[in-house]
Short mmCIF file of C-alpha atoms in Angstrom, two decimals:
data_model
loop_
_atom_site.label_atom_id
_atom_site.label_comp_id
_atom_site.label_asym_id
_atom_site.label_seq_id
_atom_site.Cartn_x
_atom_site.Cartn_y
_atom_site.Cartn_z
CA UNK S 1358 36.23 -1.95 46.53
CA UNK S 1359 38.77 0.34 45.17
CA UNK S 1360 38.80 2.78 42.31
CA UNK S 1361 39.40 6.32 41.55
CA UNK S 1362 36.98 9.10 42.00
CA UNK S 1363 37.12 10.00 38.29
CA UNK S 1364 35.78 6.64 37.30
CA UNK S 1365 32.99 6.93 39.88
CA UNK S 1366 31.99 10.30 38.31
CA UNK S 1367 32.08 8.71 34.88
CA UNK S 1368 29.68 6.04 35.79
CA UNK S 1369 27.34 8.43 37.54
CA UNK S 1370 27.44 10.65 34.47
CA UNK S 1371 26.66 7.79 32.24
CA UNK S 1372 23.74 6.78 34.45
CA UNK S 1373 22.41 10.33 34.27
CA UNK S 1374 22.45 10.30 30.50
CA UNK S 1375 19.85 7.50 30.72
CA UNK S 1376 17.37 10.22 31.76
CA UNK S 1377 17.92 11.82 28.38
CA UNK S 1378 16.86 8.64 26.65
CA UNK S 1379 13.79 8.43 28.87
CA UNK S 1380 12.75 11.96 27.96
CA UNK S 1381 13.35 11.22 24.26
CA UNK S 1382 11.04 8.29 24.69
CA UNK S 1383 8.40 10.69 26.05
CA UNK S 1384 8.90 12.87 23.08
CA UNK S 1385 8.52 10.03 20.57
CA UNK S 1386 5.47 8.81 22.35
CA UNK S 1387 4.02 12.31 22.29
CA UNK S 1388 4.53 12.53 18.52
CA UNK S 1389 2.99 9.15 17.87
CA UNK S 1390 0.09 9.63 20.23
CA UNK S 1391 -0.86 13.05 18.81
CA UNK S 1392 -0.60 11.69 15.30
CA UNK S 1393 -2.85 8.80 16.20
CA UNK S 1394 -5.49 11.01 17.88
CA UNK S 1395 -5.38 13.32 14.87
CA UNK S 1396 -5.54 10.40 12.48
CA UNK S 1397 -8.57 8.88 14.25
CA UNK S 1398 -10.44 12.22 13.94
CA UNK S 1399 -9.66 12.55 10.29
CA UNK S 1400 -8.55 9.26 8.89
CA UNK S 1401 -8.61 10.40 5.30
CA UNK S 1402 -5.88 12.95 5.92
CA UNK S 1403 -3.71 10.52 7.89
CA UNK S 1404 -2.23 8.62 4.93
CA UNK S 1405 -0.61 11.73 3.53
CA UNK S 1406 1.04 12.65 6.77
CA UNK S 1407 2.91 9.43 7.63
CA UNK S 1408 6.15 10.95 6.23
CA UNK S 1409 5.73 13.94 8.60
CA UNK S 1410 5.15 11.47 11.40
CA UNK S 1411 8.42 9.75 10.78
CA UNK S 1412 10.32 13.01 10.39
CA UNK S 1413 8.94 14.18 13.71
CA UNK S 1414 9.74 10.94 15.39
CA UNK S 1415 13.22 11.01 13.90
CA UNK S 1416 13.85 14.53 15.32
CA UNK S 1417 12.53 13.58 18.73
CA UNK S 1418 14.55 10.42 18.71
CA UNK S 1419 17.81 12.13 17.57
CA UNK S 1420 18.07 14.01 20.81
CA UNK S 1421 17.78 10.82 22.80
CA UNK S 1422 20.48 9.35 20.55
CA UNK S 1423 22.66 12.35 21.38
CA UNK S 1424 22.36 11.53 25.05
CA UNK S 1425 23.38 7.96 24.21
CA UNK S 1426 26.33 9.35 22.39
CA UNK S 1427 27.27 11.41 25.39
CA UNK S 1428 27.09 8.21 27.49
CA UNK S 1429 29.33 6.39 25.03
CA UNK S 1430 31.80 9.18 25.00
CA UNK S 1431 31.86 9.25 28.81
CA UNK S 1432 32.35 5.46 28.99
CA UNK S 1433 35.00 5.06 26.33
CA UNK S 1434 36.49 8.29 25.28
CA UNK S 1435 36.98 10.37 28.38
CA UNK Y 1494 33.95 18.11 15.46
CA UNK Y 1495 36.15 15.44 13.83
CA UNK Y 1496 39.33 16.98 15.11
CA UNK Y 1497 37.79 17.10 18.61
CA UNK Y 1498 36.93 13.47 18.40
CA UNK Y 1499 40.43 12.67 17.17
CA UNK Y 1500 41.89 14.42 20.08
CA UNK Y 1501 39.68 12.58 22.57
CA UNK Y 1502 40.51 9.29 20.95
CA UNK Y 1503 44.24 9.82 20.94
CA UNK Y 1504 44.08 10.77 24.64
CA UNK Y 1505 41.96 7.67 25.32
CA UNK Y 1506 44.35 5.55 23.32
CA UNK Y 1507 47.24 6.74 25.34
CA UNK Y 1508 45.47 5.96 28.57
CA UNK Y 1509 44.55 2.46 27.54
CA UNK Y 1510 47.81 1.17 26.03
CA UNK Y 1511 48.49 -0.58 29.29
CA UNK Y 1512 45.22 -2.45 29.32
CA UNK Y 1513 45.67 -3.46 25.70
CA UNK Y 1514 49.00 -4.74 26.49
CA UNK Y 1515 47.75 -6.77 29.34
CA UNK Y 1516 44.94 -8.33 27.42
CA UNK Y 1517 47.28 -9.26 24.59
CA UNK Y 1518 49.65 -10.77 27.12
CA UNK Y 1519 46.79 -12.95 28.47
CA UNK Y 1520 46.38 -14.35 24.99
CA UNK Y 1521 42.73 -13.33 24.81
CA UNK Y 1522 40.84 -12.65 21.61
CA UNK Y 1523 41.11 -9.07 20.51
CA UNK Y 1524 38.58 -6.98 22.36
CA UNK Y 1525 37.40 -3.42 22.09
CA UNK Y 1526 39.41 -1.01 24.10
CA UNK Y 1527 37.40 2.18 23.88
CA UNK Y 1528 34.87 2.64 21.23
CA UNK Y 1529 35.81 1.11 17.89
CA UNK Y 1530 33.74 3.76 16.17
CA UNK Y 1531 36.17 6.41 17.47
CA UNK Y 1532 39.30 4.57 16.33
CA UNK Y 1533 40.59 7.11 13.76
CA UNK Y 1534 43.16 4.73 12.38
CA UNK Y 1535 40.39 2.77 10.60
CA UNK Y 1536 38.58 5.82 9.29
CA UNK Y 1537 40.56 6.07 6.05
CA UNK Y 1538 39.92 2.39 5.39
CA UNK Y 1539 36.19 2.64 5.94
CA UNK Y 1540 35.82 5.82 3.95
CA UNK Y 1541 37.82 4.41 1.00
CA UNK Y 1542 35.73 1.24 0.85
CA UNK Y 1543 32.50 3.18 1.40
CA UNK Y 1544 33.28 5.49 -1.56
CA UNK Y 1545 34.11 2.59 -3.83
CA UNK Y 1546 30.93 0.74 -2.68
CA UNK Y 1547 28.77 3.81 -3.23
CA UNK Y 1548 30.18 4.31 -6.72
CA UNK Y 1549 29.57 0.71 -7.62
CA UNK Y 1550 26.13 0.72 -6.09
CA UNK Y 1551 25.18 3.97 -7.81
CA UNK Y 1552 26.28 2.53 -11.13
CA UNK Y 1553 24.21 -0.65 -10.54
CA UNK Y 1554 21.15 1.28 -9.39
CA UNK Y 1555 21.25 4.06 -11.87
CA UNK Y 1556 22.34 2.19 -15.03
CA UNK Y 1557 20.75 -1.28 -14.57
CA UNK Y 1558 18.20 -1.56 -11.81
CA UNK Y 1559 16.16 1.63 -12.05
CA UNK Y 1560 15.74 1.79 -15.86
CA UNK Y 1561 14.69 -1.78 -15.86
CA UNK Y 1562 12.18 -1.55 -13.08
CA UNK Y 1563 10.95 1.71 -14.48
CA UNK Y 1564 10.37 0.21 -17.90
CA UNK Y 1565 8.60 -2.81 -16.33
CA UNK Y 1566 6.32 -0.48 -14.38
CA UNK Y 1567 5.48 1.74 -17.36
CA UNK Y 1568 4.97 -1.40 -19.50
CA UNK Y 1569 2.59 -2.63 -16.91
CA UNK Y 1570 0.89 0.75 -16.83
CA UNK Y 1571 0.53 0.59 -20.61
CA UNK Y 1572 -0.73 -2.97 -20.53
CA UNK Y 1573 -3.27 -2.05 -17.88
CA UNK Y 1574 -4.62 0.94 -19.77
CA UNK Y 1575 -4.67 -1.22 -22.95
CA UNK Y 1576 -6.55 -3.88 -21.17
CA UNK Y 1577 -8.93 -1.44 -19.62
CA UNK Y 1578 -9.67 0.01 -22.99
CA UNK Y 1579 -10.14 -3.47 -24.51
CA UNK Y 1580 -12.51 -4.25 -21.64
CA UNK Y 1581 -14.39 -1.03 -22.32
CA UNK Y 1582 -14.67 -2.05 -26.01
CA UNK Y 1583 -15.92 -5.48 -25.06
CA UNK Y 1584 -18.47 -4.00 -22.70
CA UNK Y 1585 -19.71 -1.80 -25.49
CA UNK Y 1586 -19.97 -4.79 -27.83
CA UNK Y 1587 -21.78 -6.72 -25.20
CA UNK Y 1588 -24.22 -3.87 -24.79
CA UNK Y 1589 -24.79 -3.79 -28.57
CA UNK Y 1590 -25.37 -7.51 -28.65
CA UNK Y 1591 -27.82 -7.17 -25.86
CA UNK Y 1592 -29.67 -4.46 -27.61
CA UNK Y 1593 -29.76 -6.56 -30.82
CA UNK Y 1594 -31.03 -9.53 -28.84
CA UNK Y 1595 -33.75 -7.37 -27.21
CA UNK Y 1596 -34.81 -6.05 -30.58
CA UNK Y 1597 -35.01 -9.52 -32.03
CA UNK Y 1598 -36.99 -10.66 -29.11
CA UNK Y 1599 -39.46 -7.71 -29.49
CA UNK Y 1600 -39.74 -8.37 -33.17
CA UNK Y 1601 -40.42 -12.03 -32.63
CA UNK Y 1602 -43.04 -11.19 -30.04
CA UNK Y 1603 -44.84 -8.70 -32.22
CA UNK Y 1604 -44.69 -11.18 -35.14
CA UNK Y 1605 -46.11 -13.84 -32.97
CA UNK Y 1606 -48.90 -11.57 -31.76
CA UNK Y 1607 -49.66 -10.63 -35.32
CA UNK Y 1608 -49.90 -14.25 -36.37
CA UNK Y 1609 -52.11 -14.97 -33.39
CA UNK Y 1610 -54.36 -12.07 -34.23
CA UNK Y 1611 -54.58 -13.25 -37.91
CA UNK Y 1612 -55.44 -16.76 -36.92
CA UNK Y 1613 -58.02 -15.54 -34.46
CA UNK Y 1614 -59.64 -13.41 -37.15
CA UNK Y 1615 -59.71 -16.26 -39.57
CA UNK Y 1616 -61.21 -18.58 -37.06
CA UNK Y 1617 -63.73 -15.98 -36.13
CA UNK Y 1618 -64.68 -15.62 -39.75
CA UNK Y 1619 -65.11 -19.35 -40.18
CA UNK Y 1620 -67.07 -19.46 -37.03
CA UNK Y 1621 -69.31 -16.67 -38.12
CA UNK Y 1622 -69.94 -18.39 -41.40
CA UNK Y 1623 -70.75 -21.68 -39.72
CA UNK Y 1624 -73.05 -19.92 -37.25
CA UNK Y 1625 -74.82 -18.05 -40.11
CA UNK Y 1626 -75.17 -21.34 -42.03
CA UNK Y 1627 -76.53 -23.04 -39.01
CA UNK Y 1628 -78.98 -20.15 -38.30
CA UNK Y 1629 -80.15 -20.27 -41.90
CA UNK Y 1630 -80.81 -24.02 -41.70
CA UNK Y 1631 -82.52 -23.69 -38.45
CA UNK Y 1632 -84.69 -20.93 -39.79
CA UNK Y 1633 -85.54 -23.07 -42.87
CA UNK Y 1634 -86.45 -26.03 -40.80
CA UNK Y 1635 -88.50 -23.92 -38.42
CA UNK Y 1636 -90.43 -22.47 -41.33
CA UNK Y 1637 -91.11 -25.84 -42.78
CA UNK Y 1638 -92.24 -27.20 -39.42
CA UNK Y 1639 -94.53 -24.20 -39.01
CA UNK Y 1640 -95.92 -24.79 -42.35
CA UNK Y 1641 -96.66 -28.41 -41.60
CA UNK Y 1642 -98.09 -27.52 -38.20
CA UNK Y 1643 -100.39 -24.99 -39.91
CA UNK Y 1644 -101.41 -27.52 -42.50
CA UNK Y 1645 -102.17 -30.04 -39.81
CA UNK Y 1646 -104.00 -27.44 -37.83
CA UNK Y 1647 -106.02 -26.38 -40.89
CA UNK Y 1648 -106.88 -29.88 -41.73
CA UNK Y 1649 -107.79 -30.54 -38.16
CA UNK Y 1650 -110.00 -27.42 -38.25
CA UNK Y 1651 -111.75 -28.48 -41.42
CA UNK Y 1652 -112.33 -31.93 -40.02
CA UNK Y 1653 -113.65 -30.58 -36.76
CA UNK Y 1654 -115.90 -28.16 -38.60
CA UNK Y 1655 -117.24 -31.06 -40.81
CA UNK Y 1656 -117.82 -33.25 -37.77
CA UNK Y 1657 -119.53 -30.42 -35.86
CA UNK Y 1658 -121.81 -29.62 -38.83
CA UNK Y 1659 -122.71 -33.25 -39.30
CA UNK Y 1660 -123.39 -33.62 -35.60
CA UNK Y 1661 -125.48 -30.47 -35.55
CA UNK Y 1662 -127.54 -31.56 -38.61
CA UNK Y 1663 -128.16 -34.93 -37.14
CA UNK Y 1664 -129.17 -33.37 -33.72
CA UNK Y 1665 -131.55 -30.97 -35.41
CA UNK Y 1666 -133.04 -33.92 -37.41
CA UNK Y 1667 -133.57 -36.09 -34.43
CA UNK Y 1668 -135.35 -33.24 -32.67
CA UNK Y 1669 -137.72 -33.26 -35.62
CA UNK Y 1670 -136.66 -30.14 -37.22
CA UNK Y 1671 -135.77 -29.55 -40.76
CA UNK Y 1672 -132.18 -28.98 -41.51
CA UNK Y 1673 -131.37 -25.59 -42.77
CA UNK Y 1674 -127.87 -26.19 -44.12
CA UNK Y 1675 -126.87 -22.52 -44.17
CA UNK Y 1676 -127.98 -21.78 -40.57
CA UNK Y 1677 -126.18 -24.81 -39.26
CA UNK Y 1678 -122.95 -23.72 -41.02
CA UNK Y 1679 -123.23 -20.25 -39.66
CA UNK Y 1680 -123.85 -21.46 -36.07
CA UNK Y 1681 -120.97 -23.90 -36.24
CA UNK Y 1682 -118.67 -21.27 -37.66
CA UNK Y 1683 -119.48 -18.71 -34.97
CA UNK Y 1684 -118.91 -21.22 -32.24
CA UNK Y 1685 -115.83 -22.66 -33.72
CA UNK Y 1686 -114.24 -19.17 -34.19
CA UNK Y 1687 -113.79 -18.80 -30.51
CA UNK Y 1688 -112.53 -22.31 -30.00
CA UNK Y 1689 -110.01 -22.51 -32.68
CA UNK Y 1690 -108.43 -19.15 -32.25
CA UNK C 523 38.52 -0.82 30.33
CA UNK C 524 34.93 -0.71 31.47
CA UNK C 525 34.02 -3.93 29.86
CA UNK C 526 36.93 -5.86 31.31
CA UNK C 527 36.33 -4.48 34.73
CA UNK C 528 32.86 -5.96 34.65
CA UNK C 529 34.07 -9.25 33.44
CA UNK C 530 36.54 -9.74 36.19
CA UNK C 531 34.18 -8.72 38.88
CA UNK C 532 31.15 -10.93 38.18
CA UNK C 533 32.45 -13.77 36.01
CA UNK C 534 30.19 -12.55 33.21
CA UNK C 535 31.93 -11.30 30.14
CA UNK C 536 30.39 -8.41 28.39
CA UNK C 537 32.04 -7.23 25.29
CA UNK C 538 29.24 -5.41 23.56
CA UNK C 539 31.50 -3.20 21.54
CA UNK C 540 33.65 -6.08 20.12
CA UNK C 541 31.31 -6.55 17.20
CA UNK C 542 32.18 -3.13 15.86
CA UNK C 543 35.95 -3.68 15.59
CA UNK C 544 37.39 -3.19 12.15
CA UNK C 545 39.64 -6.14 11.42
CA UNK C 546 41.67 -7.03 8.35
CA UNK C 547 40.16 -9.89 6.50
CA UNK C 548 43.49 -11.71 5.94
CA UNK C 549 45.93 -12.04 8.77
CA UNK C 550 46.43 -9.56 11.57
CA UNK C 551 48.17 -6.41 10.60
CA UNK C 552 47.75 -2.73 10.65
CA UNK C 553 44.57 -1.47 8.97
CA UNK C 554 45.78 0.66 6.09
CA UNK C 555 43.44 2.64 3.89
CA UNK C 556 43.57 -0.04 1.22
CA UNK C 557 43.50 -3.16 3.45
CA UNK C 558 40.52 -5.41 2.73
CA UNK C 559 38.72 -5.58 6.02
CA UNK C 560 35.37 -6.81 7.35
CA UNK C 561 34.06 -3.49 6.22
CA UNK C 562 34.93 -4.38 2.63
CA UNK C 563 33.33 -7.78 2.99
CA UNK C 564 30.08 -6.48 4.31
CA UNK C 565 29.95 -3.62 1.87
CA UNK C 566 30.48 -6.21 -0.89
CA UNK C 567 27.63 -8.23 0.52
CA UNK C 568 25.42 -5.02 0.47
CA UNK C 569 26.20 -4.65 -3.21
CA UNK C 570 25.48 -8.29 -3.79
CA UNK C 571 22.16 -8.10 -1.98
CA UNK C 572 21.16 -5.04 -3.94
CA UNK C 573 22.06 -6.73 -7.11
CA UNK C 574 20.10 -9.82 -6.07
CA UNK C 575 17.02 -7.77 -5.19
CA UNK C 576 16.88 -5.08 -7.84
CA UNK C 577 18.69 -6.69 -10.77
CA UNK C 578 18.10 -10.49 -10.38
CA UNK C 579 14.63 -9.90 -9.02
CA UNK C 580 13.48 -7.90 -12.00
CA UNK C 581 15.33 -10.12 -14.50
CA UNK C 582 12.08 -11.57 -15.91
CA UNK C 583 10.63 -8.10 -16.60
CA UNK C 584 7.34 -9.75 -16.04
CA UNK C 585 4.09 -7.88 -16.43
CA UNK C 586 2.70 -9.98 -13.59
CA UNK C 587 5.56 -9.67 -11.07
CA UNK C 588 7.22 -12.58 -9.28
CA UNK C 589 7.82 -12.36 -5.57
CA UNK C 590 11.32 -10.80 -5.88
CA UNK C 591 10.31 -8.49 -8.58
CA UNK C 592 7.31 -7.17 -6.55
CA UNK C 593 9.58 -6.40 -3.57
CA UNK C 594 11.96 -4.55 -5.95
CA UNK C 595 9.05 -2.62 -7.42
CA UNK C 596 7.79 -1.86 -3.90
CA UNK C 597 11.17 -0.33 -2.95
CA UNK C 598 11.28 1.59 -6.29
CA UNK C 599 7.76 2.84 -5.77
CA UNK C 600 8.35 3.88 -2.15
CA UNK C 601 11.43 5.89 -2.83
CA UNK C 602 9.97 7.33 -6.07
CA UNK C 603 6.80 8.43 -4.32
CA UNK C 604 8.85 9.86 -1.41
CA UNK C 605 10.84 12.15 -3.69
CA UNK C 606 7.85 13.11 -5.86
CA UNK C 607 5.79 13.91 -2.79
CA UNK C 608 8.37 15.82 -0.77
CA UNK C 609 10.95 17.29 -3.15
CA UNK C 610 8.59 17.68 -6.10
CA UNK C 611 8.91 16.55 -9.77
CA UNK C 612 12.21 18.33 -10.29
CA UNK C 613 13.66 16.24 -7.44
CA UNK C 614 13.26 13.10 -9.51
CA UNK C 615 16.54 13.91 -11.28
CA UNK C 616 18.35 12.83 -8.11
CA UNK C 617 16.20 9.65 -7.76
CA UNK C 618 19.10 7.29 -8.54
CA UNK C 619 21.27 8.67 -5.75
CA UNK C 620 18.53 8.69 -3.19
CA UNK C 621 17.67 5.05 -4.20
CA UNK C 622 21.39 4.15 -3.91
CA UNK C 623 21.36 5.66 -0.33
CA UNK C 624 18.22 3.82 0.62
CA UNK C 625 19.35 0.45 -0.62
CA UNK C 626 22.83 0.84 0.95
CA UNK C 627 21.41 1.79 4.35
CA UNK C 628 18.57 -0.67 4.42
CA UNK C 629 20.81 -3.60 3.42
CA UNK C 630 23.67 -2.53 5.71
CA UNK C 631 21.17 -2.44 8.67
CA UNK C 632 19.49 -5.67 7.82
CA UNK C 633 22.64 -7.67 7.01
CA UNK C 634 24.10 -6.23 10.15
CA UNK C 635 21.47 -8.03 12.13
CA UNK C 636 22.69 -11.46 10.98
CA UNK C 637 24.58 -13.30 13.74
CA UNK C 638 28.31 -12.58 13.58
CA UNK C 639 27.73 -9.80 11.11
CA UNK C 640 29.49 -6.47 10.97
CA UNK C 641 27.28 -3.46 10.70
CA UNK C 642 28.86 -0.86 8.54
CA UNK C 643 26.31 1.77 9.35
CA UNK C 644 27.15 1.54 13.07
CA UNK C 645 30.36 3.43 12.29
CA UNK C 646 30.44 7.22 12.53
CA UNK C 647 32.99 7.31 9.73
CA UNK C 648 30.54 5.62 7.31
CA UNK C 649 27.39 7.47 8.34
CA UNK C 650 29.34 10.73 8.50
CA UNK C 651 30.43 10.35 4.87
CA UNK C 652 26.88 9.52 3.83
CA UNK C 653 25.48 12.52 5.62
CA UNK C 654 28.27 14.81 4.44
CA UNK C 655 27.69 13.69 0.88
CA UNK C 656 23.99 14.49 1.27
CA UNK C 657 24.49 17.92 2.90
CA UNK C 658 27.33 19.00 0.57
CA UNK C 659 25.46 17.75 -2.42
CA UNK C 660 22.35 19.44 -1.39
CA UNK C 661 24.09 22.79 -0.60
CA UNK C 662 25.85 22.67 -4.05
CA UNK C 663 22.48 21.92 -5.72
CA UNK C 664 20.90 24.83 -3.85
CA UNK C 665 23.48 27.37 -4.90
CA UNK C 666 23.61 26.11 -8.51
CA UNK C 667 19.81 26.15 -8.87
CA UNK C 668 18.94 29.31 -6.92
CA UNK C 669 22.14 31.30 -6.79
CA UNK C 670 22.10 33.79 -3.91
CA UNK C 671 18.40 33.13 -3.37
CA UNK C 672 19.36 29.96 -1.62
CA UNK C 673 20.21 32.10 1.37
CA UNK C 674 16.53 32.92 1.63
CA UNK C 675 16.40 29.59 3.44
CA UNK C 676 18.00 31.34 6.40
CA UNK C 677 16.46 34.83 5.92
CA UNK C 678 12.75 34.21 6.40
CA UNK C 679 10.83 36.96 4.67
CA UNK C 680 7.51 35.97 6.09
CA UNK C 681 8.72 36.76 9.59
CA UNK C 682 8.73 40.35 11.09
CA UNK C 683 11.96 42.19 10.33
CA UNK C 684 12.97 42.33 14.03
CA UNK C 685 12.81 38.62 14.49
CA UNK C 686 14.61 37.76 11.24
CA UNK C 687 18.21 37.94 12.54
CA UNK C 688 17.41 35.64 15.44
CA UNK C 689 15.65 33.23 13.16
CA UNK C 690 18.54 33.43 10.78
CA UNK C 691 20.95 32.39 13.55
CA UNK C 692 18.66 29.52 14.54
CA UNK C 693 18.31 28.40 10.93
CA UNK C 694 22.09 28.47 10.28
CA UNK C 695 22.71 26.49 13.40
CA UNK C 696 19.97 23.95 12.53
CA UNK C 697 21.42 23.74 9.01
CA UNK C 698 24.84 22.78 10.24
CA UNK C 699 23.41 20.39 12.81
CA UNK C 700 21.70 18.46 10.03
CA UNK C 701 24.69 16.35 8.99
CA UNK C 702 25.57 15.68 12.56
CA UNK C 703 22.12 14.51 13.54
CA UNK C 704 21.74 12.66 10.24
CA UNK C 705 24.98 10.64 10.84
CA UNK C 706 24.63 10.22 14.56
CA UNK C 707 21.03 9.18 14.52
CA UNK C 708 21.78 6.28 12.14
CA UNK C 709 24.97 5.22 13.81
CA UNK C 710 23.60 5.70 17.27
CA UNK C 711 20.56 3.60 16.63
CA UNK C 712 22.66 0.76 15.20
CA UNK C 713 25.27 0.85 17.99
CA UNK C 714 22.58 1.03 20.69
CA UNK C 715 20.48 -1.82 19.29
CA UNK C 716 23.41 -4.15 18.72
CA UNK C 717 25.01 -3.36 22.06
CA UNK C 718 21.76 -3.96 23.89
CA UNK C 719 21.31 -7.35 22.14
CA UNK C 720 24.88 -8.30 23.09
CA UNK C 721 24.34 -7.26 26.74
CA UNK C 722 21.14 -9.39 26.95
CA UNK C 723 23.00 -12.20 25.27
CA UNK C 724 25.80 -11.90 27.79
CA UNK C 725 23.20 -12.43 30.60
CA UNK C 726 22.27 -15.80 29.13
CA UNK C 727 25.45 -17.20 30.67
CA UNK C 728 23.69 -17.18 34.06
CA UNK C 729 21.32 -20.21 34.05
CA UNK C 730 18.71 -18.58 36.29
CA UNK C 731 18.04 -15.65 34.03
CA UNK C 732 18.86 -17.30 30.75
CA UNK C 733 15.22 -17.85 29.61
CA UNK C 734 14.50 -14.20 30.30
CA UNK C 735 17.58 -13.16 28.50
CA UNK C 736 16.73 -15.29 25.45
CA UNK C 737 13.25 -13.85 25.25
CA UNK C 738 14.62 -10.39 25.64
CA UNK C 739 17.15 -11.03 22.85
CA UNK C 740 14.32 -12.21 20.60
CA UNK C 741 12.22 -9.18 21.36
CA UNK C 742 15.08 -6.79 20.89
CA UNK C 743 15.93 -8.49 17.65
CA UNK C 744 12.41 -8.04 16.28
CA UNK C 745 12.55 -4.43 17.35
CA UNK C 746 15.87 -3.95 15.71
CA UNK C 747 14.54 -5.30 12.46
CA UNK C 748 11.88 -2.62 12.56
CA UNK C 749 14.54 0.02 13.55
CA UNK C 750 16.80 -1.08 10.71
CA UNK C 751 14.04 -0.37 8.23
CA UNK C 752 12.76 2.80 9.86
CA UNK C 753 16.22 4.30 10.12
CA UNK C 754 16.84 3.77 6.43
CA UNK C 755 13.39 5.26 5.72
CA UNK C 756 14.19 8.25 7.94
CA UNK C 757 17.58 8.86 6.44
CA UNK C 758 16.04 8.77 2.91
CA UNK C 759 13.11 10.96 3.79
CA UNK C 760 15.32 13.55 5.47
CA UNK C 761 17.45 13.57 2.33
CA UNK C 762 14.33 14.31 0.42
CA UNK C 763 13.39 17.14 2.81
CA UNK C 764 16.83 18.70 2.47
CA UNK C 765 16.60 18.32 -1.27
CA UNK C 766 13.34 20.16 -1.20
CA UNK C 767 14.96 22.96 0.75
CA UNK C 768 17.65 23.19 -1.88
CA UNK C 769 15.21 23.17 -4.86
CA UNK C 770 12.61 25.53 -3.31
CA UNK C 771 14.43 27.50 -0.58
CA UNK C 772 11.61 29.97 0.05
CA UNK C 773 9.44 28.60 2.84
#
């Protein structure tokens, strides 16, 4: 198998960005889980906070998407 | 940011000209070389059509769709409040009707009880009269009967006294005595008094 | 380069990014700014779908809604409530634009999930313009409504004086990251979902794993339908949050 060392580094870097997505998944799960445990304690207040839930999930997820973007840039633009 | 991306893309494009050329030479379908999202040559096209689309969409949404849906929703709100008010009115009417019905029922009941009481009083009166009549008749009959009994008893008394006097006179005579009529009467009377009482 | 390298090595052909190529509709040529491309086609379809749902659906103006009309009313009610709850009553002035954004993104995402479709929201150029329009618009509204007081957004008076400069730096950075995260979140979600579906579909060429691949595609597809809606919702709700910041800058 032949190839240059730069390409090898590229692929390793792309693989490493997958960790970023994994941690983003942890973050989103954390948001959803905490929302659920709070909502089960006080169901009457939960309905008004779904918007906040989605905003929190969006922020947590955005950082995972950034790592995906880094992977894309490494794969295709570097 | 954009300029940075552009730089990156132009570098990438330079690097990949060869592979593009080879794939075109193979007669393949056009494939992505690099990320199509970072192909700045198409940005102007996309932005142009996006702006046009957004303007058209904004016009459609703001001028046609939203006023129409908004009016439908407010109409429905109005209809609902109207219907609720009508329902309230009907409920009130129903309550009134129920009250009237209850009142009529109570009236009828009291009327009926009044009639029953009147009838009962009348019957009682008739009954009383009949009983009184019957009592009077019974009393009259009793008195008559008593009178007759007394007459019979009196006549029986007189007869018994006559017989006793006769028998006494005869007994005295057969014993050889003279009959003193007055003494005989007295004796009979004194004896009979106890028996006939 | 990367995709082709894979293809030659294993006999599989993965071209997960091909679906994002902007092509002219008629013939092959250079893509000029005025060329009708597949972007044009799918944006036209978005407008058509919006027309069908919001305008044709509510054509009857029925008091008791038909199916289409109740969906249109649901969308209207959802966005209306979102703005009223988050940005307040004075945010309702911008309801048409927020509704336009929502309808555009939700239909772009959902129509993009059709087989052979082109997803316009998967392009940074498109989402970047959408996000830039929101952020620039919101900033202009903020300065027009509040004047210099709009800068209170960055200078937090409830914090201790010593911390305020640090917070101000953080707030300024987070303010300028907003358009970036707004556009990249949407485009990134769309690119990722579609690319993953394409990669799974590519595995279906191997008979041994084909059933697994098909099941995976179905699962991803269902997830993507959810994501398509949630991303439109998130974009809209964040627009409302930024609008609230512009209308009421004091925290």
